[in-house]
Short mmCIF file of C-alpha atoms in Angstrom, two decimals:
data_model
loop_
_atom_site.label_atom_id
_atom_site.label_comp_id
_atom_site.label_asym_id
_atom_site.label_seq_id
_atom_site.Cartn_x
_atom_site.Cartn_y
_atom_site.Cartn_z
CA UNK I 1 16.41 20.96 33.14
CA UNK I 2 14.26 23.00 35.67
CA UNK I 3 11.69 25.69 34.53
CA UNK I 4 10.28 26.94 37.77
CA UNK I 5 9.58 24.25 39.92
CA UNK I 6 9.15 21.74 37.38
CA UNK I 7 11.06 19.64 35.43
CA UNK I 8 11.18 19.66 31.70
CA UNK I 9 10.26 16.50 29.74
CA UNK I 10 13.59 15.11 27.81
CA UNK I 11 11.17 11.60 26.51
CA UNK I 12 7.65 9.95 27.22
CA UNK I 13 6.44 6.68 28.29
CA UNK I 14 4.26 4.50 25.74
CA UNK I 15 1.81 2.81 28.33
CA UNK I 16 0.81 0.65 25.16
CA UNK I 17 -0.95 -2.59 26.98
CA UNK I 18 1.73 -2.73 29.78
CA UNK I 19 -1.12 -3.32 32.25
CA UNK I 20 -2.65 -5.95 30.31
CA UNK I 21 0.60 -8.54 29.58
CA UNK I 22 -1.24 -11.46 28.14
CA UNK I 23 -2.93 -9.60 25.32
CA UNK I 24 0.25 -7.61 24.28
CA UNK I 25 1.65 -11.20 23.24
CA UNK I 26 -1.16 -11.96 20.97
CA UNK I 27 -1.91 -8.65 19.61
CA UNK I 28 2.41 -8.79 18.55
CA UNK I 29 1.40 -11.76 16.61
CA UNK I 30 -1.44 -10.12 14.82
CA UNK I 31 0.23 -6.82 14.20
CA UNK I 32 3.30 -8.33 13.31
CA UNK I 33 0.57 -10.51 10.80
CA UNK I 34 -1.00 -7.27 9.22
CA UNK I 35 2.39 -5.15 8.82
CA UNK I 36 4.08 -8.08 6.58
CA UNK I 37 0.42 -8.63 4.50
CA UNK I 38 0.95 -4.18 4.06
CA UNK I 39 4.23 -4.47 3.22
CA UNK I 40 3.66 -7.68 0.82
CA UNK I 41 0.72 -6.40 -0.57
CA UNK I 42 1.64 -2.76 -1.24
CA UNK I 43 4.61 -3.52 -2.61
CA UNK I 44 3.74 -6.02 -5.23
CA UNK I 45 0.76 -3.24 -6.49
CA UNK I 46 3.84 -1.06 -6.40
CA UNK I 47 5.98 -2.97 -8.84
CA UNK I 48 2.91 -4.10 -11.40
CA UNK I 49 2.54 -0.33 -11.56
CA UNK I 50 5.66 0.37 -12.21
CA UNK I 51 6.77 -2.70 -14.56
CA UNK I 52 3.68 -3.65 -16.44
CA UNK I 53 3.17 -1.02 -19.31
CA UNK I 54 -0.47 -1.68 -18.89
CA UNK I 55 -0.97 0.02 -15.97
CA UNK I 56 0.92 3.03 -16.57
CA UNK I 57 -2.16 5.37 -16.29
CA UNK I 58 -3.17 8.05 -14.21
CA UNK I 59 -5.36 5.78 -12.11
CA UNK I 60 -2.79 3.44 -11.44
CA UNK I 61 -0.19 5.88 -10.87
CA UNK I 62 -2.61 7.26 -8.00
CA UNK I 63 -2.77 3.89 -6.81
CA UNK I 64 0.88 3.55 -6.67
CA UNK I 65 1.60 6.51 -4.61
CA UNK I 66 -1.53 5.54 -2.45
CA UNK I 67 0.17 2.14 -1.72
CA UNK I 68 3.59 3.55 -1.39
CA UNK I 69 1.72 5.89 0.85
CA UNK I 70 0.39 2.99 3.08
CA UNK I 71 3.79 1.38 3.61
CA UNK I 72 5.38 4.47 4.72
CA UNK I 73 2.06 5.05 7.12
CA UNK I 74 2.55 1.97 8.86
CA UNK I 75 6.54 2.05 9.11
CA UNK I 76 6.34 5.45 10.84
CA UNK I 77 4.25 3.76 13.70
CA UNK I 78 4.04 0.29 13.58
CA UNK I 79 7.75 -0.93 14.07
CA UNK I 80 7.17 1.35 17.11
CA UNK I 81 4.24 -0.51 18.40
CA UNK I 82 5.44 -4.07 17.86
CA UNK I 83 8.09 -2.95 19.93
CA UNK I 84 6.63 -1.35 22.56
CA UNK I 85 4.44 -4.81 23.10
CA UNK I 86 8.00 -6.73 23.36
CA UNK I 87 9.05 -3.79 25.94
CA UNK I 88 7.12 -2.72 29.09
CA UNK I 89 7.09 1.18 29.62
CA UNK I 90 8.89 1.74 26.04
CA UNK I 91 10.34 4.89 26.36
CA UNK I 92 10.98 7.61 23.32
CA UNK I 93 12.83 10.75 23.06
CA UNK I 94 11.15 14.01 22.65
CA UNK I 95 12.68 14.29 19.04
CA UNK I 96 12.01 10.92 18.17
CA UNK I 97 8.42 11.64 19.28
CA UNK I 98 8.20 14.64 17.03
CA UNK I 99 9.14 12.97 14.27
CA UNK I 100 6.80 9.98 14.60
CA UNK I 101 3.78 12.65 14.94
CA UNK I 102 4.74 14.35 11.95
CA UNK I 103 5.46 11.37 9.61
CA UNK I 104 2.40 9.83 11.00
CA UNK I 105 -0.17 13.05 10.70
CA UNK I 106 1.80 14.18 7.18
CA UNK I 107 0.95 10.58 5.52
CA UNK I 108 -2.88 10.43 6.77
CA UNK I 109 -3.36 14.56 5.72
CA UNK I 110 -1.72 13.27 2.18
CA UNK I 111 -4.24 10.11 1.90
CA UNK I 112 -7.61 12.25 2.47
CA UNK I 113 -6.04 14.75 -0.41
CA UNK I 114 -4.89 11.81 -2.84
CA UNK I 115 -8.38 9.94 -2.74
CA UNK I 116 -9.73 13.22 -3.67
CA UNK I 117 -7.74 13.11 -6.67
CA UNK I 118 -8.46 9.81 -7.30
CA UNK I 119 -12.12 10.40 -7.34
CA UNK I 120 -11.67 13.55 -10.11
CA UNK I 121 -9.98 11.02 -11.98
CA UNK I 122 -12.51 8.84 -11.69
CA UNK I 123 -14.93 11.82 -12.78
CA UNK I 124 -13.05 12.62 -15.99
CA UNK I 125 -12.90 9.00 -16.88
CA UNK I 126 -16.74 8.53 -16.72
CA UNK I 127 -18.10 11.33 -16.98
CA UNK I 128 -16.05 12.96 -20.28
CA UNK I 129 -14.55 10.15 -21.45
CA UNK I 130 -13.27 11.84 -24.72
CA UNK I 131 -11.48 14.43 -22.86
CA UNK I 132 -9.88 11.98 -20.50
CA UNK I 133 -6.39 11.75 -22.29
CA UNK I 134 -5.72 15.43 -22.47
CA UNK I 135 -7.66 16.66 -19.09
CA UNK I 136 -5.36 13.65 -16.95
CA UNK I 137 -2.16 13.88 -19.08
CA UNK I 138 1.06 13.28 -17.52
CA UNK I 139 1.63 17.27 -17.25
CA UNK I 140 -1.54 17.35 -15.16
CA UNK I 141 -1.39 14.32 -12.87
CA UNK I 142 1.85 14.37 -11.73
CA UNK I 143 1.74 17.73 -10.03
CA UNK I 144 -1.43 16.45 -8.50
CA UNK I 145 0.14 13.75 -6.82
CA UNK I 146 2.97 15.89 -5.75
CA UNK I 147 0.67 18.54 -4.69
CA UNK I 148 -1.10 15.88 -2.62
CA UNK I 149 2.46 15.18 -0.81
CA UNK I 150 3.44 18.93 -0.44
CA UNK I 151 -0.10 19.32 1.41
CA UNK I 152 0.01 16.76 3.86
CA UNK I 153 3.52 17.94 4.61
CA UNK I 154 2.89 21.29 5.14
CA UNK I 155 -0.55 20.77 7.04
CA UNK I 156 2.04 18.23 9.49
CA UNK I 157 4.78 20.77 9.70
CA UNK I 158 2.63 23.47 10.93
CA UNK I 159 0.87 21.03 13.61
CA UNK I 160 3.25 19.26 14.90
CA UNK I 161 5.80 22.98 14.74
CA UNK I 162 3.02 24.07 17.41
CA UNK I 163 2.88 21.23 19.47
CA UNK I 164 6.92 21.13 19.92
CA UNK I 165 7.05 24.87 20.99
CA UNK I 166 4.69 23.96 24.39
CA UNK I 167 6.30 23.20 27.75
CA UNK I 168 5.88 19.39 28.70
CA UNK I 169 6.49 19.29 32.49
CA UNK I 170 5.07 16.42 35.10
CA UNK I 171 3.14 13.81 33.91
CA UNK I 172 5.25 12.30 30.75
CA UNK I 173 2.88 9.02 30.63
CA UNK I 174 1.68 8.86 27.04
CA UNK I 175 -1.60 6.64 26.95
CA UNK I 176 -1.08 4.95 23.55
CA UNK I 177 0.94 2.53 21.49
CA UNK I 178 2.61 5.70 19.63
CA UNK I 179 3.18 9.52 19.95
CA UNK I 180 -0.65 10.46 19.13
CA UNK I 181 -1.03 14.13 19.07
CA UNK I 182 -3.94 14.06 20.68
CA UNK I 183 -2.61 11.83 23.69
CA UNK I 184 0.68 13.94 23.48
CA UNK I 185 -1.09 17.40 23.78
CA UNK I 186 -2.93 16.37 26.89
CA UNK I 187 0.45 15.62 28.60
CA UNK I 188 1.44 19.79 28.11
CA UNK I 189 1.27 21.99 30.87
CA UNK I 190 -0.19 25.47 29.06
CA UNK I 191 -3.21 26.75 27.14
CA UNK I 192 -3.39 24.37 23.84
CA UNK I 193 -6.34 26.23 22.37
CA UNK I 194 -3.97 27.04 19.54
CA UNK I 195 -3.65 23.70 18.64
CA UNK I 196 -7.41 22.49 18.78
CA UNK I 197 -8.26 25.15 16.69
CA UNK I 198 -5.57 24.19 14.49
CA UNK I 199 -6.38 20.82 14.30
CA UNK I 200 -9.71 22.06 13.67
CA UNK I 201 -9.59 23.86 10.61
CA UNK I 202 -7.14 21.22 9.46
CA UNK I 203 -9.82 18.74 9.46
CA UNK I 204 -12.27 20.83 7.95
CA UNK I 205 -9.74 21.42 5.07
CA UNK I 206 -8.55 17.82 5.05
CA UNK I 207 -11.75 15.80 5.89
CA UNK I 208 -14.32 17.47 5.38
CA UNK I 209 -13.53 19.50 2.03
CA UNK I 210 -11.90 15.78 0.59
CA UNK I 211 -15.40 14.25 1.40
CA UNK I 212 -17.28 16.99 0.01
CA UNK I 213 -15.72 16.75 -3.10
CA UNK I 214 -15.43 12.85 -3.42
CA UNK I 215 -18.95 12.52 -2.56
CA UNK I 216 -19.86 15.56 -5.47
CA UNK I 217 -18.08 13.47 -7.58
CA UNK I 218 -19.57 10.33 -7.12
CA UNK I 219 -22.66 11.91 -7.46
CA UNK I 220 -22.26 12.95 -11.17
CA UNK I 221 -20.51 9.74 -11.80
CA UNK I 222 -23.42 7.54 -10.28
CA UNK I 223 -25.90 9.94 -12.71
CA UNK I 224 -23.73 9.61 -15.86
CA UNK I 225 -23.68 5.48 -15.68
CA UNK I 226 -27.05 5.00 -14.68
CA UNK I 227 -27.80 6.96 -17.94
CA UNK I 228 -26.25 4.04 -19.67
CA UNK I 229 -28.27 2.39 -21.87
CA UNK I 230 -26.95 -1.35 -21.84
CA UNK I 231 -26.77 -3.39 -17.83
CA UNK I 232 -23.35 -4.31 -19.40
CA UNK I 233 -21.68 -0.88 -19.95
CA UNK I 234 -23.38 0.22 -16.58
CA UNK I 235 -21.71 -2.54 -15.17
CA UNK I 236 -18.46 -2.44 -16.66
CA UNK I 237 -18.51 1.48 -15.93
CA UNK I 238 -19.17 1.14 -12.55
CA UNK I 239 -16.37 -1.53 -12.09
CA UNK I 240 -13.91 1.10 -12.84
CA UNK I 241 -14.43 2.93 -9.75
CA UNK I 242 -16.24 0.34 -7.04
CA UNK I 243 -12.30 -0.26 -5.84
CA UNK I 244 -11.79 3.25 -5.22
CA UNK I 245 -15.26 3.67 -3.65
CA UNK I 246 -15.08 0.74 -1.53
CA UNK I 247 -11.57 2.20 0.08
CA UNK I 248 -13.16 6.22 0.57
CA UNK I 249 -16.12 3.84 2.22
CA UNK I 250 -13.72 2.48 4.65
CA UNK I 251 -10.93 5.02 5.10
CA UNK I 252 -13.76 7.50 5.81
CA UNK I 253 -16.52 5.54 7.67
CA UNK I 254 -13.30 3.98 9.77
CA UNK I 255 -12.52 7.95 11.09
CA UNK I 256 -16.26 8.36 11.69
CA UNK I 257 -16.69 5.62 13.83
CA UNK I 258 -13.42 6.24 15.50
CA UNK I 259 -14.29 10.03 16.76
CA UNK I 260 -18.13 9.87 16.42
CA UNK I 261 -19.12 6.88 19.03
CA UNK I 262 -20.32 8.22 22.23
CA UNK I 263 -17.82 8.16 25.36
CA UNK I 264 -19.08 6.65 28.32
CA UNK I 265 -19.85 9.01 31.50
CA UNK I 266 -19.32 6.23 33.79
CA UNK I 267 -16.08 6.50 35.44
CA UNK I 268 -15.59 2.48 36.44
CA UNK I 269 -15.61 2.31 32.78
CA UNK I 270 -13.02 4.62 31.90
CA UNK I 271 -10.06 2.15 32.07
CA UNK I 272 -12.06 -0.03 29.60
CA UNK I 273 -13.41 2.71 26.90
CA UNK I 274 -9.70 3.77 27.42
CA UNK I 275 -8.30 0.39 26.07
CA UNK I 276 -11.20 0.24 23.30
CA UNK I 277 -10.27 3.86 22.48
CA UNK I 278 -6.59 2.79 22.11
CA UNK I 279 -7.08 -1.37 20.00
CA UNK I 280 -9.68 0.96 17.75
CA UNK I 281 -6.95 3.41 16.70
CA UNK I 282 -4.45 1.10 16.54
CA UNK I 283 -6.62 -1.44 13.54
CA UNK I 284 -7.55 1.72 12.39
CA UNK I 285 -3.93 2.65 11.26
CA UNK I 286 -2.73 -1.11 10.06
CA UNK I 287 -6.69 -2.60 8.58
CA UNK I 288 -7.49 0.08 6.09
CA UNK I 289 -3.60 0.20 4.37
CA UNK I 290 -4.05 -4.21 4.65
CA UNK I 291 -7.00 -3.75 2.82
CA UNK I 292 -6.54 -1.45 -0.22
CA UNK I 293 -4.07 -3.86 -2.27
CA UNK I 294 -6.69 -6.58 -1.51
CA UNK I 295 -9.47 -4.19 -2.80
CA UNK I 296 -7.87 -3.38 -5.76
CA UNK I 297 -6.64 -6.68 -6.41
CA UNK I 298 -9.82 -8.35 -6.31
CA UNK I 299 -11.60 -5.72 -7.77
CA UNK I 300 -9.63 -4.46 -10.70
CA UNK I 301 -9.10 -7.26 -13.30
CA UNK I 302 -5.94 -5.34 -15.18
CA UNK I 303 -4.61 -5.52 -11.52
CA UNK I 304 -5.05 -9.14 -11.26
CA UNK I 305 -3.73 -9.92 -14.33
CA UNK I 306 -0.89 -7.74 -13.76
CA UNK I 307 0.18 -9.55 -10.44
CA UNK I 308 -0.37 -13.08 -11.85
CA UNK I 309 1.97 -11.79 -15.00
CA UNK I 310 4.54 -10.98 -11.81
CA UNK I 311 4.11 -13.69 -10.27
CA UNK I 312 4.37 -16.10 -13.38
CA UNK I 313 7.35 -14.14 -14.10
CA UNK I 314 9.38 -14.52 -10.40
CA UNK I 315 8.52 -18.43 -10.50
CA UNK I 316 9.79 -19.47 -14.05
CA UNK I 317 12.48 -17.17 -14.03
#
């Protein structure tokens, strides 16, 4: 296809670490590592939920959708990457791009909104315990989840609609393991001001109110058990949410450390920020879904029980 003088872009190149061989061998053997532990992990929390009658409560249902969440994360870019480390130069079609941007920008827009929820829950639970049943009944935190879903959705439909409609000619080199938005955007050959200030206001609606509201919530929730009489209902309050805390800490602090550390202005060190840049995002995406079912396993003593009940279950069967 010509458009002018230039040719269109049918596909992109995933430059991945083709110009560093030996560490694309190792780093398949620890990706390959993390993606089972997500998909081993997730899943089990996944089927406790769902099986053990226990757990069939608002918070676990969040945490069910937040694992489910995870696996889907990972599958929309990490079966890509793994690949790309076994293939120099992997090459993807424009569509197939696409949809990797918008499965991968719908599910992290959906996690910021669902550990919002999970912090009101979190809230209600501690802070008006008495009103806990009817303020997160069934009726209420269902659509909540759902609404979560619709919302990343959306938010990826309308980004990644904008970035399709721009002409890609030249340059179809993609400086990543995956179709990054960012790293695809660059490649486009017109004014993307449209899309930064997008993106912009997406984040502010997506990060920054999420964060806002978790951290508002913790607030009240940090005030209500430290009012507490007894050190063992503090404690035992607090252990109802230090999972969920511990994962915002990460999930959050993990973003801010990604975008917030200072680029280097010396151009010999370009090529190496470039590669830090790129191993960051990559842990980034397959560390804090690994993570969570350990958190919550670890942290949550219905949830250990739960999985040794499983597990006792599978191996006497």
């Amino acid at each position: 296809m010509e458009v002018g003088n230039q040719s269109v872009v049918a596909g992109f190149v995933l430059l991945g670490l083709s110009d560093q061989p030996k560490l694309e061998k190792m780093f398949f053997v620890f990706i390959l590592l993390m993606y089972l532990v997500i998909l081993l992990g997730n899943g089990v929390l996944i089927l406790v939920t769902i099986l053990d009658s226990r757990l069939h409560t608002p918070m676990y249902f969040f945490l069910g959708n937040l694992s489910f969440l995870d696996i889907c994360y990972t599958t929309s870019s990490i079966p890509l990457v793994l690949d790309g480390f076994l293939t120099p130069r992997k090459t993807i079609s424009f569509s197939g791009c696409a949809m990797q941007m918008f499965l991968s920008f719908a599910m992290g827009a959906t996690e910021c909104v669902l550990l919002g929820m999970m912090a009101f829950d979190r809230y209600v639970a501690i802070c008006n315990p008495l009103r806990y049943p009817v303020v997160m009944s069934k009726a209420v935190y269902v659509p909540m989840a759902i609404s979560s879903w619709v919302a990343g959705g959306a938010n990826s439909l309308v980004q990644i609609s904008l970035a399709v409609q721009l002409p890609f000619c030249g340059d179809n080199v993609i400086n990543h393991f995956t179709c990054e938005i960012l790293a695809v955007l660059k490649l486009a050959c017109a004014d993307i001001s449209i899309n930064v200030i997008s993106m912009g206001v997406a984040n502010v609606i997506f990060l920054g109110v999420p964060v806002l509201f978790i951290s508002g919530s913790y607030v009240f929730i940090i005030a209500t058990i430290l009012r507490i009489p007894s050190a063992e209902g503090r404690k035992k309050a607090f252990s109802t949410c230090s999972a969920h805390l511990t994962v915002v800490v990460i999930f959050y602090g993990t973003i801010l450390f990604m975008y917030a550390k200072p680029k280097s202005k010396d151009p010999l060190g370009a090529d190496k920020q470039d590669l830090s840049d790129k191993l960051i995002s990559l842990f980034y995406g397959v560390l804090t879904p690994m993570l969570n079912p350990i958190i919550y396993s670890l942290r949550n003593k219905h949830v250990k029980v739960a999985v040794k009940t499983l597990v006792s279950q599978k191996c006497f069967a």
